[in-house]
Short mmCIF file of C-alpha atoms (C1' of nucleotides) in Angstrom, two decimals:
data_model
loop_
_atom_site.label_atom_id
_atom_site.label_comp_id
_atom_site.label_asym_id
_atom_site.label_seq_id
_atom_site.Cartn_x
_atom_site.Cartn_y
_atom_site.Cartn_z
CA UNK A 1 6.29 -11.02 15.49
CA UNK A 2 9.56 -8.96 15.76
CA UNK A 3 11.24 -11.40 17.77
CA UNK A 4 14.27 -13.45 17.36
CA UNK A 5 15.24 -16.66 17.66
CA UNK A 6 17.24 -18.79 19.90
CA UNK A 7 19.37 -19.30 17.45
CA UNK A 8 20.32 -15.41 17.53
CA UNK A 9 19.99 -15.19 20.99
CA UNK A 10 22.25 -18.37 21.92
CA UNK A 11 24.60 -16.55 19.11
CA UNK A 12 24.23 -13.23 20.89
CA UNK A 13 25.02 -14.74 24.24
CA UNK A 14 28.22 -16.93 22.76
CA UNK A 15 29.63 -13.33 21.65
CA UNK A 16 28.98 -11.47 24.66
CA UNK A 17 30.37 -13.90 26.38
CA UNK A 18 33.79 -13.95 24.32
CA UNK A 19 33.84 -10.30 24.08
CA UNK A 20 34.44 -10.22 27.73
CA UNK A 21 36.92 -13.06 27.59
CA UNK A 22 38.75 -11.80 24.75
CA UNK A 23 41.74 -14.01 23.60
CA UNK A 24 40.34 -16.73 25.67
CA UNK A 25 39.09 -19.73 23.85
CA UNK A 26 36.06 -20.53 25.15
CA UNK A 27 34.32 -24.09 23.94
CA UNK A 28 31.02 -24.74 23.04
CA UNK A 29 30.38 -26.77 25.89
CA UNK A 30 31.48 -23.92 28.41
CA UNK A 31 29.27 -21.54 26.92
CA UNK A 32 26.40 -23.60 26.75
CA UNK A 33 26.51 -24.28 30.44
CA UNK A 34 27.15 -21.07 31.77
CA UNK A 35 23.57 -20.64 30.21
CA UNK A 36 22.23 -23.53 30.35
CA UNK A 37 21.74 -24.18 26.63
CA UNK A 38 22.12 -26.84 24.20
CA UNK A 39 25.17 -27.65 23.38
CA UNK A 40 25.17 -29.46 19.98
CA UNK A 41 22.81 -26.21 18.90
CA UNK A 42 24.76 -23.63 20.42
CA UNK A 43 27.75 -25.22 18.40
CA UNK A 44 26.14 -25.52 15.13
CA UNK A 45 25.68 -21.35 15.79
CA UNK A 46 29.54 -20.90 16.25
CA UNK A 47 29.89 -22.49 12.93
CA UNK A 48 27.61 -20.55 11.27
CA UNK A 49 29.91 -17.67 12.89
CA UNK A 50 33.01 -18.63 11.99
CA UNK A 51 31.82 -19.44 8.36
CA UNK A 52 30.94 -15.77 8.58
CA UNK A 53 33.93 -14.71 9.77
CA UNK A 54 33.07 -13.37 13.18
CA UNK A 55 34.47 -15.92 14.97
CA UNK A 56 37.51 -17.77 14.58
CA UNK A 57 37.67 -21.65 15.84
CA UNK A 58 39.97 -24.21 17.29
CA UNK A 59 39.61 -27.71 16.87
CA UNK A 60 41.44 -30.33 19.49
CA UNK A 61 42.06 -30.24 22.95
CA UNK A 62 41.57 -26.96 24.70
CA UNK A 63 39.99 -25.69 21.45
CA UNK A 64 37.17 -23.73 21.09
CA UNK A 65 36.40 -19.93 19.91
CA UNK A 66 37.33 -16.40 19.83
CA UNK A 67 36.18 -13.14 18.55
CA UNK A 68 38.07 -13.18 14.92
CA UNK A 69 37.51 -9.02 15.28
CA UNK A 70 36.90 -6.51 17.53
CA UNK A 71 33.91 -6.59 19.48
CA UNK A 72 33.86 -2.58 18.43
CA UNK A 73 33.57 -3.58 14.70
CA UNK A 74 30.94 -6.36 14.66
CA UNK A 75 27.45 -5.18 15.59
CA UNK A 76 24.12 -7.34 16.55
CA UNK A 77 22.66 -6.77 12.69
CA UNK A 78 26.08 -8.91 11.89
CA UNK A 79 25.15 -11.80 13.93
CA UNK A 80 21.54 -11.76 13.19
CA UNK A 81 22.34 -11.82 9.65
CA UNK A 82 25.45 -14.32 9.84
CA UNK A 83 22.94 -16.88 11.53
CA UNK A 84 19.22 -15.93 9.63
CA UNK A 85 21.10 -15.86 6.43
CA UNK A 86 21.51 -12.34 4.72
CA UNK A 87 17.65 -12.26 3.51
CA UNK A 88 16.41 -11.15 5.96
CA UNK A 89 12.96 -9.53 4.90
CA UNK A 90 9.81 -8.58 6.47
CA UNK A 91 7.86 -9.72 4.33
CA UNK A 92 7.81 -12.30 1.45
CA UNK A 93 7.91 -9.97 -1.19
CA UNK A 94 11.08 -8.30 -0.07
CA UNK A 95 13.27 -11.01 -0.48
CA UNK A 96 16.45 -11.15 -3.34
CA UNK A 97 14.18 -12.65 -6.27
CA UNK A 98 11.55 -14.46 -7.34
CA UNK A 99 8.70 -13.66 -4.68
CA UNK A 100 5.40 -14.06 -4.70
CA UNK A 101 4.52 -10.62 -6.21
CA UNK A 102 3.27 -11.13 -9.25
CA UNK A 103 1.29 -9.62 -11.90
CA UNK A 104 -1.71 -10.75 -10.24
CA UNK A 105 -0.54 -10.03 -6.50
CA UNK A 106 0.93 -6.74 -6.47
CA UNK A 107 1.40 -5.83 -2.94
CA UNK A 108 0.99 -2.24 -2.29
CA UNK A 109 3.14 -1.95 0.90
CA UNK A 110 6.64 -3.63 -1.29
CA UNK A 111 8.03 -0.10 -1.49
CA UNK A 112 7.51 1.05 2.25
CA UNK A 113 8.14 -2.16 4.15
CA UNK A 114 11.23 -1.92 2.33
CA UNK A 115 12.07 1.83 3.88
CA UNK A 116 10.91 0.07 7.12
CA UNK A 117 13.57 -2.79 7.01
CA UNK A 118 16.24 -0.86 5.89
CA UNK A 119 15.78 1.29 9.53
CA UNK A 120 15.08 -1.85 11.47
CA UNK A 121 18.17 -3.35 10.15
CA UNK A 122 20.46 0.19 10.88
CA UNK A 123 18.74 -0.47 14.21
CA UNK A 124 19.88 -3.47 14.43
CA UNK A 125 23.24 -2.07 13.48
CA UNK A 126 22.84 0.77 16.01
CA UNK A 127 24.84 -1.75 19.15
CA UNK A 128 27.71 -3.20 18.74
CA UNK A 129 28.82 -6.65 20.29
CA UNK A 130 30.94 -4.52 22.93
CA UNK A 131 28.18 -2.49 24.22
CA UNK A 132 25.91 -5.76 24.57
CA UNK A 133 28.80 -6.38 26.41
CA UNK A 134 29.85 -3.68 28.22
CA UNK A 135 26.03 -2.88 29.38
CA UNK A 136 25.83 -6.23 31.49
CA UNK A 137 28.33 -3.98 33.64
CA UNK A 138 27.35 -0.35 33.08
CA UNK A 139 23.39 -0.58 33.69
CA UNK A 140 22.78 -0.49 37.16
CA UNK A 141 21.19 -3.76 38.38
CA UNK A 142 17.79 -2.55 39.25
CA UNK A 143 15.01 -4.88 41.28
CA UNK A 144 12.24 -5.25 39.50
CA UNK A 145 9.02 -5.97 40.63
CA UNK A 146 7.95 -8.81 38.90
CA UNK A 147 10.46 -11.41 37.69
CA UNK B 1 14.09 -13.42 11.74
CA UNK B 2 12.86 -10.04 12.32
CA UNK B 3 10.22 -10.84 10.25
CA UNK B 4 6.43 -9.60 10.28
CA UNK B 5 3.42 -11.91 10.09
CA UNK B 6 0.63 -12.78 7.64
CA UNK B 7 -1.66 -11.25 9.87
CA UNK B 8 0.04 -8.41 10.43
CA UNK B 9 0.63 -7.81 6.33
CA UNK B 10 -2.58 -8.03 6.08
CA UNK B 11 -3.50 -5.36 8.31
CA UNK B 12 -1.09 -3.14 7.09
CA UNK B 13 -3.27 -3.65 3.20
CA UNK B 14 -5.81 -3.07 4.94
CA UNK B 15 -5.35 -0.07 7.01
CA UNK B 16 -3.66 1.28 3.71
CA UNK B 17 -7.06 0.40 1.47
CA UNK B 18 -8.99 2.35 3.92
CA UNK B 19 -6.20 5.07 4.49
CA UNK B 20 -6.55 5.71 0.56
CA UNK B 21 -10.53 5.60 0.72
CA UNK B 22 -11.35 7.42 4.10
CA UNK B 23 -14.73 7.45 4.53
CA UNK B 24 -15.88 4.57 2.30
CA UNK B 25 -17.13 1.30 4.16
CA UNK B 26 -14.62 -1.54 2.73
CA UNK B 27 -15.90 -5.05 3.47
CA UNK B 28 -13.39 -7.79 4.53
CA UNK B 29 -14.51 -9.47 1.00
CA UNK B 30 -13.54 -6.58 -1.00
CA UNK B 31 -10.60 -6.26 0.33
CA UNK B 32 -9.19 -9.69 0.64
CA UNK B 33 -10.67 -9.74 -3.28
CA UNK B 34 -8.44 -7.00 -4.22
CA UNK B 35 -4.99 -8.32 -2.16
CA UNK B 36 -5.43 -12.02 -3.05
CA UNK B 37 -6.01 -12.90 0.36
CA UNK B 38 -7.61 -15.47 2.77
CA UNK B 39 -11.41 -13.36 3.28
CA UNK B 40 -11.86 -15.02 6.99
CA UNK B 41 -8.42 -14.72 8.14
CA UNK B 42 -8.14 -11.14 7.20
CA UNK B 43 -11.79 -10.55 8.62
CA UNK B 44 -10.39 -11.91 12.35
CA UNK B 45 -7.16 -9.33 12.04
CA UNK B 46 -10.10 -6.92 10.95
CA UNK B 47 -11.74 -7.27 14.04
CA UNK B 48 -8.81 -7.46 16.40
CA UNK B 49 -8.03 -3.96 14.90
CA UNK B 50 -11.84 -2.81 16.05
CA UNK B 51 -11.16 -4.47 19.32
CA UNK B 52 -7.89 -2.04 19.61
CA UNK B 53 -9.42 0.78 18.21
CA UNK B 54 -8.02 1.38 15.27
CA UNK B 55 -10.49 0.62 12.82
CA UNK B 56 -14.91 0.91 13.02
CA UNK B 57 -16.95 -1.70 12.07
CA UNK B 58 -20.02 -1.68 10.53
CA UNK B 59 -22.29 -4.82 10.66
CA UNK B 60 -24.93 -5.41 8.22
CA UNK B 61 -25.71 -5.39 4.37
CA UNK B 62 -23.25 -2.93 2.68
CA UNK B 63 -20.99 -3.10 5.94
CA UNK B 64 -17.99 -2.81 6.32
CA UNK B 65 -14.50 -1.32 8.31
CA UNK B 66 -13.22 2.61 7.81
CA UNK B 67 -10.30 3.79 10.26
CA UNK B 68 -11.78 4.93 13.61
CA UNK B 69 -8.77 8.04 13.73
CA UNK B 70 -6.65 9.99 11.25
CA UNK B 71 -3.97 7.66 9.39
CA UNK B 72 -2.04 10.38 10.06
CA UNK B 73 -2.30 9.16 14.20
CA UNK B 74 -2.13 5.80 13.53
CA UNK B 75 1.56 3.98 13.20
CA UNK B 76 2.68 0.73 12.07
CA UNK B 77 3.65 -0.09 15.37
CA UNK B 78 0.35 0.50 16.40
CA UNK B 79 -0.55 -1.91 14.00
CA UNK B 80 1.86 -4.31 14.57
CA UNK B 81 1.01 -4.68 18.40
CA UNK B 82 -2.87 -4.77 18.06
CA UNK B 83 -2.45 -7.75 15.96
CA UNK B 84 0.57 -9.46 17.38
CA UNK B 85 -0.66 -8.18 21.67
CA UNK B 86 1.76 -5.83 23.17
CA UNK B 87 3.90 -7.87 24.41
CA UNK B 88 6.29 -7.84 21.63
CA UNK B 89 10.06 -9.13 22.78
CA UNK B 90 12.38 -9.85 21.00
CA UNK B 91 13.55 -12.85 23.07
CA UNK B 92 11.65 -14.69 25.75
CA UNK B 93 13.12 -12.95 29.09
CA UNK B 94 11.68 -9.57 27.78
CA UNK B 95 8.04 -10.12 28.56
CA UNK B 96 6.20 -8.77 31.01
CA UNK B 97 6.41 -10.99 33.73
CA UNK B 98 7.49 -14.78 34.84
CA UNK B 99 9.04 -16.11 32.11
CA UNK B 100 12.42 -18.14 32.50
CA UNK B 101 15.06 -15.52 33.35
CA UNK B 102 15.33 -17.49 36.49
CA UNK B 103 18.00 -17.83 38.99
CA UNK B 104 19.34 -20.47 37.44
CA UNK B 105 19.19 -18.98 34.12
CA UNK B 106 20.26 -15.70 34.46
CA UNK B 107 20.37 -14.53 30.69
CA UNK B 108 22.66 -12.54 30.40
CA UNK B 109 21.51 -10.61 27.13
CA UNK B 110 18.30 -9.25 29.22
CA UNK B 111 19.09 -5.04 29.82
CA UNK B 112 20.79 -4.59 26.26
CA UNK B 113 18.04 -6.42 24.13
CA UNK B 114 15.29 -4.63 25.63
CA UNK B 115 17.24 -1.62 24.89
CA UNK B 116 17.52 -2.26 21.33
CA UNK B 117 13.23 -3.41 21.98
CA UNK B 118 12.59 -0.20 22.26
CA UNK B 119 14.47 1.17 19.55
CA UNK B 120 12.70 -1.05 17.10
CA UNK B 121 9.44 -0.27 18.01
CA UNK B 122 10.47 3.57 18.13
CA UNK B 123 11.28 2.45 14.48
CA UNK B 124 7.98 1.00 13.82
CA UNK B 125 6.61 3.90 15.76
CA UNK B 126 8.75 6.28 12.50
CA UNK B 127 6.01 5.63 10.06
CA UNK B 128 2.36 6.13 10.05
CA UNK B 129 -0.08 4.42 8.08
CA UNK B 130 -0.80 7.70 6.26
CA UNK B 131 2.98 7.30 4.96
CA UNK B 132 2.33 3.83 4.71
CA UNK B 133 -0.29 4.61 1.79
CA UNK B 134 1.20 7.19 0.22
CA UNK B 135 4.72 6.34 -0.18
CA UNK B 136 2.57 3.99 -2.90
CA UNK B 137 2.10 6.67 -4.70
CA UNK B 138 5.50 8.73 -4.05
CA UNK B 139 7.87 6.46 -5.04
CA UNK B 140 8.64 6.20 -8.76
CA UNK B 141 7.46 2.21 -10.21
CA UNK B 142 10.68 1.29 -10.95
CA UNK B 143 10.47 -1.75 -13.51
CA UNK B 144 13.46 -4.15 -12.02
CA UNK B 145 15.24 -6.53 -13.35
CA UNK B 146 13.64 -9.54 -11.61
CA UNK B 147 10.45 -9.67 -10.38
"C1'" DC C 1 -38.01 -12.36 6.17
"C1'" DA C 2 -34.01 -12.93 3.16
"C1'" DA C 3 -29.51 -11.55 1.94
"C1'" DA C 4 -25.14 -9.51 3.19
"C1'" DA C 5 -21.95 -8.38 6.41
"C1'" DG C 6 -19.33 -8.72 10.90
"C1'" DA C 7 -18.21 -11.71 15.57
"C1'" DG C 8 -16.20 -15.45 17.33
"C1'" DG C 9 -15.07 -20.27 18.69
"C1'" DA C 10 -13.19 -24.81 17.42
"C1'" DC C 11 -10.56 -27.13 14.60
"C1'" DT C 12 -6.94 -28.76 10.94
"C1'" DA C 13 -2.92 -28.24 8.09
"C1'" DA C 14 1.40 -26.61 7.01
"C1'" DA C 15 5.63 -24.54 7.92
"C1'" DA C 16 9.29 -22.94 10.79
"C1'" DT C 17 12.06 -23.72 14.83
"C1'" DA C 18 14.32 -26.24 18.24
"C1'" DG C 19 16.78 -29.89 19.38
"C1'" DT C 20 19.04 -34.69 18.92
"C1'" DC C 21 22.13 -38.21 17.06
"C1'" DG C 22 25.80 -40.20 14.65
"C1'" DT C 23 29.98 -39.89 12.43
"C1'" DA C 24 34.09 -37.69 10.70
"C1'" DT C 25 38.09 -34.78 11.36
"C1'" DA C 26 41.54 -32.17 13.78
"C1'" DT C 27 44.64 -31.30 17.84
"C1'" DT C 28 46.86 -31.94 22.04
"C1'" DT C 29 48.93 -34.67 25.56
"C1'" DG C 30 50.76 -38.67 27.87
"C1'" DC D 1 50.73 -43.82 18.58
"C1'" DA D 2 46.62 -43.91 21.39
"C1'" DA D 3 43.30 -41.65 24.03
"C1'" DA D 4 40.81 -37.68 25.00
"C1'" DT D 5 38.67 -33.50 23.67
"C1'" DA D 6 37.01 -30.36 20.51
"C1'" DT D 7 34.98 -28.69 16.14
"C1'" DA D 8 32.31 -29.97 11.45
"C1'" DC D 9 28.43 -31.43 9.38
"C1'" DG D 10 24.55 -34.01 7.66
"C1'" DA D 11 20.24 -36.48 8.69
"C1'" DC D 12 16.62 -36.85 11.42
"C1'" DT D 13 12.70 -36.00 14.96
"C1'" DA D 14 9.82 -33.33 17.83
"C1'" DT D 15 7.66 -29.22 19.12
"C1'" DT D 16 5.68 -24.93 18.46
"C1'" DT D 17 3.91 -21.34 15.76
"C1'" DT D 18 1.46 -19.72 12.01
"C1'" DA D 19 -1.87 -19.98 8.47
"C1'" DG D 20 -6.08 -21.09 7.11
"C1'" DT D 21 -10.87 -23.36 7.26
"C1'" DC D 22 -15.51 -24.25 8.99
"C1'" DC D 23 -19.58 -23.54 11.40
"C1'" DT D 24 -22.80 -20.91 14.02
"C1'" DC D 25 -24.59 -16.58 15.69
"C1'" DT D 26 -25.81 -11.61 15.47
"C1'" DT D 27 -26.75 -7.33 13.12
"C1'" DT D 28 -28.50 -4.44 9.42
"C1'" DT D 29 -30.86 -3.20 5.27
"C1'" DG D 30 -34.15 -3.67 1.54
#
DNA sequence: CAAAAGAGGACTAAAATAGTCGTATATTTG
DNA sequence: CAAATATACGACTATTTTAGTCCTCTTTTG
């Protein structure tokens, strides 16, 4: 399914939520509970961040993490790809090397799947971290019926 | 990951065998035999692509499926959510109704994700299955370096 | 009626994901 | 310096999802 994982979303949620504290360091634990998510998890997701360079930490009392750029500049592809690893592929026989297609298994839809991720992933690109953001606030809070 | 299925590669061979020979019967044998793919498991996507309407089946000796419309009508998100159900989200809050966007977990990440939903299946939505086949034959066969 | 093909349910196996635990390291503060 | 708080990171377990098999039934054609 085209669906991601908590992983992303926990990372997507850690972001949004420093983007709209920027220059506060928020912790790992403080994030976690204002959504009620596992901490250890959520933390081993920050890493993965700041390895990446989108966050930057602080160990020690009153440490925790910031935005180490712009929310403007990083966009949702980023994280996706900081914390799925940069292979992202729709298929097995898209990835770097090495795959499955073989002589024997040549799969006909390589070439267009590959058209296909390239859009999903300037989709993906298409929001940045400040308009995740930023649309918390700007979409009007509608009731729905369901839910 | 943003990642498609087994089942749904192998609808997408499939619809793109029978995209390339409209009008012939091809049997979930032949074209499992051709891909290098589990027969049953490909027959059960087979059918669930009947059951949407996307594809005719033809019971008997010298059965077999042909695409029910044009492949020219028929898109990969079509494809993707009548083997996968329709409720495709990309995180858990999205779908249709009760899930665990409760009070207490008010995610935060709802409105802009199922923004950026939408824009992915409008990108699924971009190709048809009639591209999907041909682009087989468009694009130049590169010999790479791996692979 | 026999063979070939689809329909469909129950079940098993394997892989990916989610989540936990323990320990080490860094930083601040009293 | 000692205690407290926070990140870093590896190993491990549990859960869920996905992939795949098996068996039985129905339909169609020769």
């Amino acid at each position: 399914m085209v669906r991601l994982s908590k992983r992303v979303e926990y990372a997507l949620l850690a972001v949004q939520a420093m983007a709209e504290q920027a220059h506060a360091l928020l912790s790992a634990r403080d994030i976690a509970a204002r959504n009620h998510i596992s901490q250890t998890l959520l933390a081993k997701v920050l890493q993965q961040l700041a390895a990446a360079g989108y966050v930057r930490s602080n160990r020690g009392v009153n440490g925790g993490y910031t935005l180490a750029q712009s929310a403007t500049t990083i966009s949702v592809a980023d994280i996706v790809q900081a914390v799925e690893g940069p292979d992202m592929a729709l298929v097995d026989c898209q990835g770097s090397a090495d795959h499955e297609c073989t002589a024997e298994h040549v799969c006909t839809i390589r070439e267009p799947l590959a058209v296909l991720q390239e859009r999903i992933v300037a989709t993906l690109a298409s929001m940045s971290v400040a308009e995740l953001a930023n649309a918390k606030h700007l979409v009007p809070l509608v009731i729905e019926q369901q839910h």
